[in-house]
PDB file of N, CA and C in Angstrom:
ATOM      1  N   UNK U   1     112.858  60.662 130.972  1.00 47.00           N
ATOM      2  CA  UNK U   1     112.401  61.326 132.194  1.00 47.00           C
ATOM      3  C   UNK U   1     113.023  60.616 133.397  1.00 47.00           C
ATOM      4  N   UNK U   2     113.042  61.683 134.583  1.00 44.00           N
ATOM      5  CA  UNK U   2     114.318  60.639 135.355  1.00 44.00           C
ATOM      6  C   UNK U   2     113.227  60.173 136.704  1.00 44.00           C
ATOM      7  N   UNK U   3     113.597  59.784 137.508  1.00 47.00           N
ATOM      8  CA  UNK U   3     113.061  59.162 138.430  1.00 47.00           C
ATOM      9  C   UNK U   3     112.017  60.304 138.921  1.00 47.00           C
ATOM     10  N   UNK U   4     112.961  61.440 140.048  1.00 46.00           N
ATOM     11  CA  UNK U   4     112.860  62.532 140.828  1.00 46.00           C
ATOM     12  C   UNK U   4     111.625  63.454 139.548  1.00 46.00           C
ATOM     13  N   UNK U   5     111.584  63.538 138.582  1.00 44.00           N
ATOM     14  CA  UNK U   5     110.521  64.481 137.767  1.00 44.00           C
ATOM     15  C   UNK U   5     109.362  63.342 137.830  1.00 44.00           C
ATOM     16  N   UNK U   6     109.588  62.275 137.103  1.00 43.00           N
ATOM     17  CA  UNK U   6     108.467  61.381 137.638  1.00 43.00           C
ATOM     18  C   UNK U   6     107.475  61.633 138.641  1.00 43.00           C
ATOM     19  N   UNK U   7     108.409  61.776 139.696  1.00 45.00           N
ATOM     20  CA  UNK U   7     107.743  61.463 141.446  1.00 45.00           C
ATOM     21  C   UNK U   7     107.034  63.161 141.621  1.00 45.00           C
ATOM     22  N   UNK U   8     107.516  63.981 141.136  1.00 46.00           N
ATOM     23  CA  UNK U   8     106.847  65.421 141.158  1.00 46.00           C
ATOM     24  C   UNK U   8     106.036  65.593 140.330  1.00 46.00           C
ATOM     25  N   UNK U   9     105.854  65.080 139.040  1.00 47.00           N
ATOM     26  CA  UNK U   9     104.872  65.057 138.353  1.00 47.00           C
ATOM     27  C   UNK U   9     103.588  64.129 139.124  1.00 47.00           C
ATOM     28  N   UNK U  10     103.877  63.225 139.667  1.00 49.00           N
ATOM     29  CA  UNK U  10     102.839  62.707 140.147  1.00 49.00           C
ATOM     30  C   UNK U  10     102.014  63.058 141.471  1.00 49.00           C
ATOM     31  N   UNK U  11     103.184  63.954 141.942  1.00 53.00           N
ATOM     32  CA  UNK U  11     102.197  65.345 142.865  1.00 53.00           C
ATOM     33  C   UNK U  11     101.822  65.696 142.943  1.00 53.00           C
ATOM     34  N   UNK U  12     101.040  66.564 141.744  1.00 63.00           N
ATOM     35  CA  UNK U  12     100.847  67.724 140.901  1.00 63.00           C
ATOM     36  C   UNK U  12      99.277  67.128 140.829  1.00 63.00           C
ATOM     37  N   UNK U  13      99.104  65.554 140.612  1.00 71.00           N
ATOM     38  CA  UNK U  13      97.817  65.372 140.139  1.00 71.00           C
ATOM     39  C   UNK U  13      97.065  65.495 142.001  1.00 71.00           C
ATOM     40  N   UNK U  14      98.140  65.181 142.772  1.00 72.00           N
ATOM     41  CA  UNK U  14      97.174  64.728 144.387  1.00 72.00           C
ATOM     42  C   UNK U  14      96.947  66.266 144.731  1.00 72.00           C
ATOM     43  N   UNK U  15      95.583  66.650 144.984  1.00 89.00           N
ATOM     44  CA  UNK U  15      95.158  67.868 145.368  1.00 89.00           C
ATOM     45  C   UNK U  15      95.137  68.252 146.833  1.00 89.00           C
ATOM     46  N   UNK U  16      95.587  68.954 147.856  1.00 94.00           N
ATOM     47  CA  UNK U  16      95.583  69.203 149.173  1.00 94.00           C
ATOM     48  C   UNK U  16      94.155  68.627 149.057  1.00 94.00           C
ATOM     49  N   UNK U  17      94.107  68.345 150.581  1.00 89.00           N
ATOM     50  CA  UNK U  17      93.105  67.642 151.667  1.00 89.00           C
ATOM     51  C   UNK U  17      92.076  69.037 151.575  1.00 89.00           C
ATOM     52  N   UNK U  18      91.378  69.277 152.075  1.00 89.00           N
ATOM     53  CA  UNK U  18      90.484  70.779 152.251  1.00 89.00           C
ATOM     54  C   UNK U  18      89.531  70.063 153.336  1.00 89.00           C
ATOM     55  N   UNK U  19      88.973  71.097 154.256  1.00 86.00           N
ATOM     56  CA  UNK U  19      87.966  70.501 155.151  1.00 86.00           C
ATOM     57  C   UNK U  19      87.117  69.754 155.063  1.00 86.00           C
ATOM     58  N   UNK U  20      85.994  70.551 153.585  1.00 89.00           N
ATOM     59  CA  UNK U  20      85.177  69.423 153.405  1.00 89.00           C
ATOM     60  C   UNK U  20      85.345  68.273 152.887  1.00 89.00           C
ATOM     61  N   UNK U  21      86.745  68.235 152.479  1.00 88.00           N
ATOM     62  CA  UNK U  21      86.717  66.722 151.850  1.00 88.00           C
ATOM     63  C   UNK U  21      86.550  65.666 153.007  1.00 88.00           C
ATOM     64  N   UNK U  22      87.023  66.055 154.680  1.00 86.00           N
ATOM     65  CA  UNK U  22      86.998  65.159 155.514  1.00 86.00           C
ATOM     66  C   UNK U  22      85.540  65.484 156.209  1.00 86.00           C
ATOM     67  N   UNK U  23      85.418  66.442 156.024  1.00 88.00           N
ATOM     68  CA  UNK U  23      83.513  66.286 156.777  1.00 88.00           C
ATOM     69  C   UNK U  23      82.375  67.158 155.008  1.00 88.00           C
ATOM     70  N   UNK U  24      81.758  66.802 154.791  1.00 90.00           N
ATOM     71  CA  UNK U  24      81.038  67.713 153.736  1.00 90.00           C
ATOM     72  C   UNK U  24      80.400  68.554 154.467  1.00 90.00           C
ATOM     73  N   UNK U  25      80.064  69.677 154.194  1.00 90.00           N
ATOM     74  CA  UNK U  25      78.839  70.446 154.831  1.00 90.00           C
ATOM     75  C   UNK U  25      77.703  69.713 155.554  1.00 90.00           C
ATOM     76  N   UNK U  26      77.286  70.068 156.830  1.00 92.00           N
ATOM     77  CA  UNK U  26      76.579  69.528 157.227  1.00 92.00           C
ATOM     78  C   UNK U  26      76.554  68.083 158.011  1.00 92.00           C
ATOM     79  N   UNK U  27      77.409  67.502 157.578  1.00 91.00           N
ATOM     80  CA  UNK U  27      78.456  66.600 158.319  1.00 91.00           C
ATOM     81  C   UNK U  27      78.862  66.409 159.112  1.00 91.00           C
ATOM     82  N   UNK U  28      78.392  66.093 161.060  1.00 92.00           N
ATOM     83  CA  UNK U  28      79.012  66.534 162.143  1.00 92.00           C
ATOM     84  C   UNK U  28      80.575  65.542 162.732  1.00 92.00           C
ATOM     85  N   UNK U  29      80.311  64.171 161.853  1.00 92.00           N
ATOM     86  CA  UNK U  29      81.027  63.674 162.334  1.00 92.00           C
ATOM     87  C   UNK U  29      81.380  62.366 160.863  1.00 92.00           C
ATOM     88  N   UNK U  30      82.365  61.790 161.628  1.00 89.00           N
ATOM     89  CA  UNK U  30      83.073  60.893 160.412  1.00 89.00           C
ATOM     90  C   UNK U  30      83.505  59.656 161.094  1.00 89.00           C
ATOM     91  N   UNK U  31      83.967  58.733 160.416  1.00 90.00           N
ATOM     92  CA  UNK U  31      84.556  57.542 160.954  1.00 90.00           C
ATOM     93  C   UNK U  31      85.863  57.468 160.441  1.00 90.00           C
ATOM     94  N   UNK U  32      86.921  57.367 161.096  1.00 88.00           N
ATOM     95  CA  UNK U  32      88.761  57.643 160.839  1.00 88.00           C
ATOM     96  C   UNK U  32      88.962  56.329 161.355  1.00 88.00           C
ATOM     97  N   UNK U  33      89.220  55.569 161.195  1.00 84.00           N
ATOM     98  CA  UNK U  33      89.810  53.798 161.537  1.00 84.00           C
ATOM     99  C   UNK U  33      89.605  53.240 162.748  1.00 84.00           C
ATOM    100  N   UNK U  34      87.981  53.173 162.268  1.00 86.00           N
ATOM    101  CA  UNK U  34      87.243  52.575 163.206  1.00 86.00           C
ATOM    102  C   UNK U  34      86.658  53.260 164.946  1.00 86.00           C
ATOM    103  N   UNK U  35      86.690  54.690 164.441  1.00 87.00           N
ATOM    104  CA  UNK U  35      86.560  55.828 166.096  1.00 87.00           C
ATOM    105  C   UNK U  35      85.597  56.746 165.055  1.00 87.00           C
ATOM    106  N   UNK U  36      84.852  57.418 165.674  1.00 88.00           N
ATOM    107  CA  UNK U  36      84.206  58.259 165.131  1.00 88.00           C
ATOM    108  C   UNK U  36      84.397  59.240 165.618  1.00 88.00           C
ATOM    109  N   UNK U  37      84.506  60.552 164.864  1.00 90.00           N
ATOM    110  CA  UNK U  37      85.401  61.657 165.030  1.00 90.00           C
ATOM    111  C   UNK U  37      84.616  63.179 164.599  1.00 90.00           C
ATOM    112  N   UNK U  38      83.872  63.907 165.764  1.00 91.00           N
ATOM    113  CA  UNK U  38      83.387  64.605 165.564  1.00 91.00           C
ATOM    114  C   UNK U  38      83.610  66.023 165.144  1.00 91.00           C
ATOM    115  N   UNK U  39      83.267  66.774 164.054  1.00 91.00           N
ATOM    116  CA  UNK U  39      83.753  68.106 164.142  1.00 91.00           C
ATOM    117  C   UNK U  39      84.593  69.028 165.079  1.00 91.00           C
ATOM    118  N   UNK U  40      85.340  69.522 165.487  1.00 93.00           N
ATOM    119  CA  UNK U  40      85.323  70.314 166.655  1.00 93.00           C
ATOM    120  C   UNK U  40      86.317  69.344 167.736  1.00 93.00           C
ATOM    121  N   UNK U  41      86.393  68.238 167.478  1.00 93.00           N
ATOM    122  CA  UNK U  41      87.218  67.212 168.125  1.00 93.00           C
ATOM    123  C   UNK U  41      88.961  68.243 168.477  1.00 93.00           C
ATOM    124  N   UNK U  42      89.642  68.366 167.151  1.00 93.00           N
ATOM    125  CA  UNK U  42      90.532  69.038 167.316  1.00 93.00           C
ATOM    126  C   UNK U  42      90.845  70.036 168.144  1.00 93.00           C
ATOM    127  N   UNK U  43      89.983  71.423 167.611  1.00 94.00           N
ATOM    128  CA  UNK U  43      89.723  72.623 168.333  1.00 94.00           C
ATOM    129  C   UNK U  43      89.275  72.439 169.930  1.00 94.00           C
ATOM    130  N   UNK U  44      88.574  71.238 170.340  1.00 96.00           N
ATOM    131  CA  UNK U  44      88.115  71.485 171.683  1.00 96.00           C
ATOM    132  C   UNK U  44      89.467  71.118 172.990  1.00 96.00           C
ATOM    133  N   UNK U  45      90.532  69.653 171.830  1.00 95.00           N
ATOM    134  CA  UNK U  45      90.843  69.267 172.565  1.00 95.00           C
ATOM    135  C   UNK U  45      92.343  70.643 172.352  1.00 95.00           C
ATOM    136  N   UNK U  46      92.794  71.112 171.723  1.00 95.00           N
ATOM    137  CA  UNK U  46      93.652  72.341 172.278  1.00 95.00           C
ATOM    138  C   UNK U  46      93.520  73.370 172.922  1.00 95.00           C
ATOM    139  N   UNK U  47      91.628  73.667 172.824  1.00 96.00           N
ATOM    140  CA  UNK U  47      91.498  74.546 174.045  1.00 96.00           C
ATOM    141  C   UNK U  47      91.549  74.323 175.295  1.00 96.00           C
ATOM    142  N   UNK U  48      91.717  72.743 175.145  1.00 96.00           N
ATOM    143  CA  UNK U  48      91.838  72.212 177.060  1.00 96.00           C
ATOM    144  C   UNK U  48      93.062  72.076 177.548  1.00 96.00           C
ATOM    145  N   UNK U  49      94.281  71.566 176.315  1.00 95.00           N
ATOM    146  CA  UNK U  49      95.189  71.634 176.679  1.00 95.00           C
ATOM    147  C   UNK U  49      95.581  73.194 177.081  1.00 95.00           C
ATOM    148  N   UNK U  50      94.822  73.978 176.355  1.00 94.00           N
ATOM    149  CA  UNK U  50      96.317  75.700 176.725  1.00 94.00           C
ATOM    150  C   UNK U  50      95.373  76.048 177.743  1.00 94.00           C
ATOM    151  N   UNK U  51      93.921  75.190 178.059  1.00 95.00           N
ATOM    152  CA  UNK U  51      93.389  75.971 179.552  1.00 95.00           C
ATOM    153  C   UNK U  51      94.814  75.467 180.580  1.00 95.00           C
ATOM    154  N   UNK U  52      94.840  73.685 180.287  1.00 93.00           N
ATOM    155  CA  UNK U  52      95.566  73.193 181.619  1.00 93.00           C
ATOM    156  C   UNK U  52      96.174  73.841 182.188  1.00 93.00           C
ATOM    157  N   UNK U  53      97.354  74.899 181.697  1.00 88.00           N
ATOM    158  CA  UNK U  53      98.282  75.035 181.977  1.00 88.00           C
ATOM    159  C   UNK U  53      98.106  75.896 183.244  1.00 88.00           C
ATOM    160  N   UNK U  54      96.840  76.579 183.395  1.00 92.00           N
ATOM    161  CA  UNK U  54      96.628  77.765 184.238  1.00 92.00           C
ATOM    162  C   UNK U  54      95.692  77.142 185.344  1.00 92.00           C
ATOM    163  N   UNK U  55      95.586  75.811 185.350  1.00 94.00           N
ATOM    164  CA  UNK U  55      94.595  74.886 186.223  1.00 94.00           C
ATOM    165  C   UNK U  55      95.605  74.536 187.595  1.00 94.00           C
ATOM    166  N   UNK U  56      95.594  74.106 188.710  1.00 94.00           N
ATOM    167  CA  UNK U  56      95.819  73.237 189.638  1.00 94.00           C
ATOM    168  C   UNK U  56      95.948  71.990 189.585  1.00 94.00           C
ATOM    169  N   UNK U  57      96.876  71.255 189.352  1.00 93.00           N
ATOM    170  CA  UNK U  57      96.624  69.303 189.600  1.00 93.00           C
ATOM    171  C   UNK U  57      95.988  69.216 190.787  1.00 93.00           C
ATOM    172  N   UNK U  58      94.767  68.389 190.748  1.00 95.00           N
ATOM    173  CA  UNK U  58      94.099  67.819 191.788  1.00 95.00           C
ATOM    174  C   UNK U  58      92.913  68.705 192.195  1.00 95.00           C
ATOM    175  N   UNK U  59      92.556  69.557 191.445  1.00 96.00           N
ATOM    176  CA  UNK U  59      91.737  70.098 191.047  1.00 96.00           C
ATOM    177  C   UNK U  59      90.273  69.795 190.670  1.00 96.00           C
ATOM    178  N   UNK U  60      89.530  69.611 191.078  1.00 97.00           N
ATOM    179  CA  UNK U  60      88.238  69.117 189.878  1.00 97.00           C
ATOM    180  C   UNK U  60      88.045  69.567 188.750  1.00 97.00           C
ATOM    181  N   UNK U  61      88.729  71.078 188.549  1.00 96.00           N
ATOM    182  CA  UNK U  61      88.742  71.736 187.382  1.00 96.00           C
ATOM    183  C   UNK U  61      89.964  71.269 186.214  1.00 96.00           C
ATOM    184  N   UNK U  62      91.002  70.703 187.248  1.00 96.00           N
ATOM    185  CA  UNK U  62      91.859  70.268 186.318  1.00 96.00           C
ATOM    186  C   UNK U  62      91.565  68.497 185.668  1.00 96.00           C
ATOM    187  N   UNK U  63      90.847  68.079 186.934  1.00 96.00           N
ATOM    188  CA  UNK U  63      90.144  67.089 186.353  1.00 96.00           C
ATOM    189  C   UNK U  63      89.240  66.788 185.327  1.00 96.00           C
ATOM    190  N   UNK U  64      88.379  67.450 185.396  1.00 96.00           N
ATOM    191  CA  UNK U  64      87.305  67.293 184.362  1.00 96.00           C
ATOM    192  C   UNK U  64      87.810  67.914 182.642  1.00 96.00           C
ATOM    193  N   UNK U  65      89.147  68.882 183.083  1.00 96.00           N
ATOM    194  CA  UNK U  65      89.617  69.191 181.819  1.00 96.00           C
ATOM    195  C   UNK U  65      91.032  67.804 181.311  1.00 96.00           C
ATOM    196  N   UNK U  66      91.305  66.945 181.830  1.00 96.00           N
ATOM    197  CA  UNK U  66      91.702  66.035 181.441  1.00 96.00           C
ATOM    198  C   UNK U  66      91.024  65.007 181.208  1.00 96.00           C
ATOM    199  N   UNK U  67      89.255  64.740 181.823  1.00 96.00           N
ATOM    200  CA  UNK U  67      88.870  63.645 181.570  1.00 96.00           C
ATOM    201  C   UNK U  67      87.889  64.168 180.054  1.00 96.00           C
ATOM    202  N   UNK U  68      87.752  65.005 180.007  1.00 97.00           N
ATOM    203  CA  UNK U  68      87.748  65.427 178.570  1.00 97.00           C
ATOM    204  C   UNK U  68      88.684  65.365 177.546  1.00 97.00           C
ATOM    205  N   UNK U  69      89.524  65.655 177.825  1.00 96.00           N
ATOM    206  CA  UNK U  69      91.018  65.306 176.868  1.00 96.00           C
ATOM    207  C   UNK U  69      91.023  63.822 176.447  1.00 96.00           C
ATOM    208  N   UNK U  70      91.067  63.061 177.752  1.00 96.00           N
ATOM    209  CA  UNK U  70      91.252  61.644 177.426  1.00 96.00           C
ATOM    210  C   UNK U  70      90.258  61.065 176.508  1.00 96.00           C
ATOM    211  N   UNK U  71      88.737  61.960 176.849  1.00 95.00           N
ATOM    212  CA  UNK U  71      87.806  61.484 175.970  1.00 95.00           C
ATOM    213  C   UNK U  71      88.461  61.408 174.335  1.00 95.00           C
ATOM    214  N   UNK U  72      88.895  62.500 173.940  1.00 95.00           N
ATOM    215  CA  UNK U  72      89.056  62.894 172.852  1.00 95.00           C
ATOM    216  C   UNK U  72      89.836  62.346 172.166  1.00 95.00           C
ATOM    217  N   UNK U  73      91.364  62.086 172.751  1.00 95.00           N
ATOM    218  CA  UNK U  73      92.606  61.783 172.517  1.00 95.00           C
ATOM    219  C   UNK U  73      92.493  60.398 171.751  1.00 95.00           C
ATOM    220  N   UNK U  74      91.622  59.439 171.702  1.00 93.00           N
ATOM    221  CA  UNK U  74      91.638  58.241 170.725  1.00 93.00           C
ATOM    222  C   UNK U  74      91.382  59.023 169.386  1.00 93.00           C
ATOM    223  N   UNK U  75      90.521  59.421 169.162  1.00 92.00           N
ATOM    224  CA  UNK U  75      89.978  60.053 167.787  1.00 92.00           C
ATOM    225  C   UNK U  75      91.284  60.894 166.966  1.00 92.00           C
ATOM    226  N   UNK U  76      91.672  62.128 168.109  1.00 93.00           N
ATOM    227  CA  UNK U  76      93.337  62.745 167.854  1.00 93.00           C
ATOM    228  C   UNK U  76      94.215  61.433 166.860  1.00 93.00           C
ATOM    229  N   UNK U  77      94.335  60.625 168.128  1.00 90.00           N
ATOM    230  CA  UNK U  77      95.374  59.333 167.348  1.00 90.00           C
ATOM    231  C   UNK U  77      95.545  58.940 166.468  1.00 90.00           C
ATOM    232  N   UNK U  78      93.650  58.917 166.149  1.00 90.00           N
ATOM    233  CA  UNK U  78      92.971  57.795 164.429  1.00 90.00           C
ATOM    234  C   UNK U  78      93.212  58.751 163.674  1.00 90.00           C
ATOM    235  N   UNK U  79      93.529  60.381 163.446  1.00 90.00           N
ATOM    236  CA  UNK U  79      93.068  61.264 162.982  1.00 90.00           C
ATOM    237  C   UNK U  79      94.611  61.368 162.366  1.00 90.00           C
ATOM    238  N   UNK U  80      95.942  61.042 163.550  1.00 91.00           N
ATOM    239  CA  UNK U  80      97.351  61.078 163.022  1.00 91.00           C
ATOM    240  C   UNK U  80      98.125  62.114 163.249  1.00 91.00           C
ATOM    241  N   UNK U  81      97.139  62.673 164.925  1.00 90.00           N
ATOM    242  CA  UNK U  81      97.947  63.908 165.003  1.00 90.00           C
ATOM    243  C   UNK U  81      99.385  64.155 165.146  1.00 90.00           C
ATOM    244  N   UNK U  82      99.611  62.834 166.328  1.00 87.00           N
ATOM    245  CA  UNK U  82     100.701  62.310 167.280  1.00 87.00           C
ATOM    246  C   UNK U  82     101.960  61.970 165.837  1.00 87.00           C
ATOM    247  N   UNK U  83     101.270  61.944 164.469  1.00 91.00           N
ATOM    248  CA  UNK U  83     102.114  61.762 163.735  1.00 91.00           C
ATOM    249  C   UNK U  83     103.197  62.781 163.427  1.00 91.00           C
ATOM    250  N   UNK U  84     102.436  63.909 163.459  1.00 93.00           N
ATOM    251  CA  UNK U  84     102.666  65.166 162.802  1.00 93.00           C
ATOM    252  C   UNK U  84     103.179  66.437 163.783  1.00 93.00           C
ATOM    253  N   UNK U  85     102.572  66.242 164.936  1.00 92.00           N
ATOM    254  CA  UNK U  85     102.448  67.299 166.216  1.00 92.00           C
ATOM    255  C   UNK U  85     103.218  66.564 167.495  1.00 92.00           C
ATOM    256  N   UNK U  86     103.480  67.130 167.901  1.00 92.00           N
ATOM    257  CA  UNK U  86     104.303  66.858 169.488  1.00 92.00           C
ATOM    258  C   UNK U  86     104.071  68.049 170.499  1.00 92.00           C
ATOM    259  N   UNK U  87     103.257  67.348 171.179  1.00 92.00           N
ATOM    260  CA  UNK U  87     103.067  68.398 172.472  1.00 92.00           C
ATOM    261  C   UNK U  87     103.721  68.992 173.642  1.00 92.00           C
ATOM    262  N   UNK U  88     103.971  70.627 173.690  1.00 92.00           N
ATOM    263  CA  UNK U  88     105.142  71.178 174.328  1.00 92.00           C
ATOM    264  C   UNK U  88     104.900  70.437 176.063  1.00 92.00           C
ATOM    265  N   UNK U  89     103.724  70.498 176.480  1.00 92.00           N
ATOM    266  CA  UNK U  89     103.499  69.778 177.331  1.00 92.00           C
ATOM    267  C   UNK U  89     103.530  68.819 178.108  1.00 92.00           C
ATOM    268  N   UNK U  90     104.066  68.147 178.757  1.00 93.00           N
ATOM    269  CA  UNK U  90     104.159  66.726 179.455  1.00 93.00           C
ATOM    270  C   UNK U  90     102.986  66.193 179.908  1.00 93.00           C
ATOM    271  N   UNK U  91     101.889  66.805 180.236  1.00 93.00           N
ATOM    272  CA  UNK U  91     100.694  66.101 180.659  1.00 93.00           C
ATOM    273  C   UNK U  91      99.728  66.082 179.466  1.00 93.00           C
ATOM    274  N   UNK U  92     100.165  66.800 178.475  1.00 94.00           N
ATOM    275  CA  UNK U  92      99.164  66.927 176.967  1.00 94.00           C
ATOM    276  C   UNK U  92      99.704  65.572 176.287  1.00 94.00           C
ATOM    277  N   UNK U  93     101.277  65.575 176.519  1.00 93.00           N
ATOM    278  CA  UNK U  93     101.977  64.381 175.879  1.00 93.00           C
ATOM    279  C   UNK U  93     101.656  63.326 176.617  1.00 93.00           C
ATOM    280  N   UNK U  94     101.369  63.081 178.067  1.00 93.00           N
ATOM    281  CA  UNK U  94     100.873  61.591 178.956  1.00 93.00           C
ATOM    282  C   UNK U  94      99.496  61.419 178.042  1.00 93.00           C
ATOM    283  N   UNK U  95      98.530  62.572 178.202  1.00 94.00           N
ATOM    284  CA  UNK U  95      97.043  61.751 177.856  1.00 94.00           C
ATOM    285  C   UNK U  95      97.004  61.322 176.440  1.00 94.00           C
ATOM    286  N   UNK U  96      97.999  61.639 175.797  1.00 92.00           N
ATOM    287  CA  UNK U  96      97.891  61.364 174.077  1.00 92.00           C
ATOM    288  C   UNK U  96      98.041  59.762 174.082  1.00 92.00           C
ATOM    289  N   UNK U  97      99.858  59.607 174.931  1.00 91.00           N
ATOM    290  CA  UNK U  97     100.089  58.491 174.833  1.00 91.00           C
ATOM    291  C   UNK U  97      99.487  57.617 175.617  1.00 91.00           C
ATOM    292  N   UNK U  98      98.658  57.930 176.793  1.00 89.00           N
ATOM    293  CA  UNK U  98      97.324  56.677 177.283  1.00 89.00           C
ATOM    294  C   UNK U  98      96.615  56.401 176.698  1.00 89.00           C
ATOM    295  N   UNK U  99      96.396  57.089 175.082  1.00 83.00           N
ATOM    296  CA  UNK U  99      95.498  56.781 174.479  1.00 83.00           C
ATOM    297  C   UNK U  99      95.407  55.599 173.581  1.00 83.00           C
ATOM    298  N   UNK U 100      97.080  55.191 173.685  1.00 74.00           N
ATOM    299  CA  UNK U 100      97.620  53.925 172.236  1.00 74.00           C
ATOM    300  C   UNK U 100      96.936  52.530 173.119  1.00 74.00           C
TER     301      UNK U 100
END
């Protein structure tokens, strides 16, 4: 057996991730490396980013939708979004990276 069948055979046993494996039912929140990371974390923080875009800088409205973001954006980090995702955004991409 050669290397490359090896390494695919041993794929085969790791089963995709599925939701509840990271929260079970009922489950509002979790601990991801050392941040605790609530349901809905994800989903809230992209609905703020695709509000921004239609906000004002200097805004209170654009404020309070970034000081929410920032809230969030550690948990994003622990979670590995920044691994995987890159934001079309420049101010979605600042609050991610204030978050390291």
């Amino acid at each position: 057996m050669s290397h490359s069948s090896s390494h695919q055979h041993q794929h085969q046993h790791q089963p995709a991730v599925r939701p509840e494996d990271v929260l079970p039912e009922g489950i509002d929140s979790t601990a991801i490396n050392g941040l605790t990371v609530r349901k809905g974390s994800v989903a809230a923080f992209v609905a703020n980013a695709q509000r921004l875009d239609e906000l004002t800088e200097g805004t209170p409205e654009y404020a309070a939708l970034v000081a929410q973001m920032r809230e969030l954006a550690p948990a994003l980090r622990a979670i590995g979004l920044n691994d995987v995702f890159r934001p079309r955004s420049p101010a979605v991409e600042r609050i991610l990276a204030d978050a390291a």
